[in-house]
Short mmCIF file of C-alpha atoms in Angstrom, two decimals:
data_model
loop_
_atom_site.label_atom_id
_atom_site.label_comp_id
_atom_site.label_asym_id
_atom_site.label_seq_id
_atom_site.Cartn_x
_atom_site.Cartn_y
_atom_site.Cartn_z
CA GLY A 1424 0.16 -0.07 0.19
CA ILE A 1425 0.85 3.63 0.40
CA THR A 1426 3.36 2.69 3.44
CA GLY A 1427 5.32 0.77 1.24
CA TYR A 1428 5.69 3.53 -0.77
CA VAL A 1429 6.70 6.12 1.69
CA ALA A 1430 9.00 3.71 2.97
CA LEU A 1431 10.85 3.45 -0.13
CA LEU A 1432 10.95 6.98 -0.57
CA ALA A 1433 12.33 7.61 2.76
CA GLY A 1434 14.79 5.02 2.28
CA GLY A 1435 15.82 6.55 -0.79
CA ILE A 1436 16.41 10.05 0.79
CA PHE A 1437 18.44 8.40 3.50
CA THR A 1438 20.44 6.86 1.13
CA GLY A 1439 20.92 10.00 -0.95
CA MET A 1440 21.84 11.62 2.08
CA ILE A 1441 24.38 9.41 3.24
CA ALA A 1442 26.11 9.56 -0.14
CA ALA A 1443 26.16 13.01 -0.18
CA ALA A 1444 27.68 13.36 3.18
CA LEU A 1445 30.44 10.67 1.91
CA VAL A 1446 31.23 12.59 -1.00
CA GLU A 1447 31.86 15.78 0.97
CA ALA A 1448 34.24 13.70 3.47
CA VAL A 1449 36.17 12.51 0.47
CA GLU A 1450 36.55 15.96 -0.70
CA VAL A 1451 38.00 17.27 2.39
CA VAL A 1452 40.52 14.29 2.96
CA PRO A 1453 43.03 15.92 0.17
CA VAL A 1454 42.81 19.42 1.64
CA LEU A 1455 43.68 17.92 4.90
CA TYR A 1456 46.77 15.92 4.05
CA ASP A 1457 47.94 19.35 2.08
CA ARG A 1458 47.39 21.55 5.25
CA LEU A 1459 48.98 19.11 7.80
CA SER A 1460 51.76 18.17 5.35
CA ILE A 1461 51.15 14.75 6.11
CA SER A 1462 53.61 12.39 4.28
CA VAL A 1463 52.85 9.69 1.74
CA ASN A 1464 53.38 6.79 4.19
CA MET A 1465 50.85 8.36 6.53
CA ARG A 1466 48.53 8.45 3.75
CA TYR A 1467 49.10 4.63 3.09
CA ALA A 1468 48.36 4.44 7.17
CA GLY A 1469 45.20 6.27 7.23
CA LEU A 1470 44.21 4.00 3.89
CA ALA A 1471 44.86 1.09 6.07
CA ILE A 1472 42.84 2.21 8.90
CA ALA A 1473 39.91 3.53 6.67
CA ILE A 1474 39.83 -0.18 5.13
CA GLY A 1475 40.13 -2.03 8.47
CA LYS A 1476 37.19 -0.11 9.81
CA GLY A 1477 35.07 -0.74 6.77
CA ILE A 1478 35.92 -4.44 7.00
CA GLY A 1479 35.36 -4.43 10.78
CA ALA A 1480 32.03 -2.69 10.24
CA LEU A 1481 30.87 -5.26 7.48
CA LEU A 1482 32.02 -8.44 9.90
CA ALA A 1483 30.78 -7.18 13.47
CA PRO A 1484 27.55 -8.47 12.95
CA TYR A 1485 28.41 -12.06 12.37
CA ILE A 1486 31.31 -11.85 15.00
CA ILE A 1487 29.41 -10.17 17.80
CA GLY A 1488 25.89 -12.07 16.88
CA GLY A 1489 27.67 -15.25 17.15
#
């Protein structure tokens, strides 16, 4: 019924807002690296931390949920 359409619309809006926020965060990262004069090695460390957090977030329900 109508509630299904409203739920789909709300889900789409939420997904769009998350995508827009992610784009904004990604645009800020190079500016921070330049302003803070972070070396190339630190960039790889930051990337490794981000990838680890992403994998951890994906696996957490399986590990914690048992």
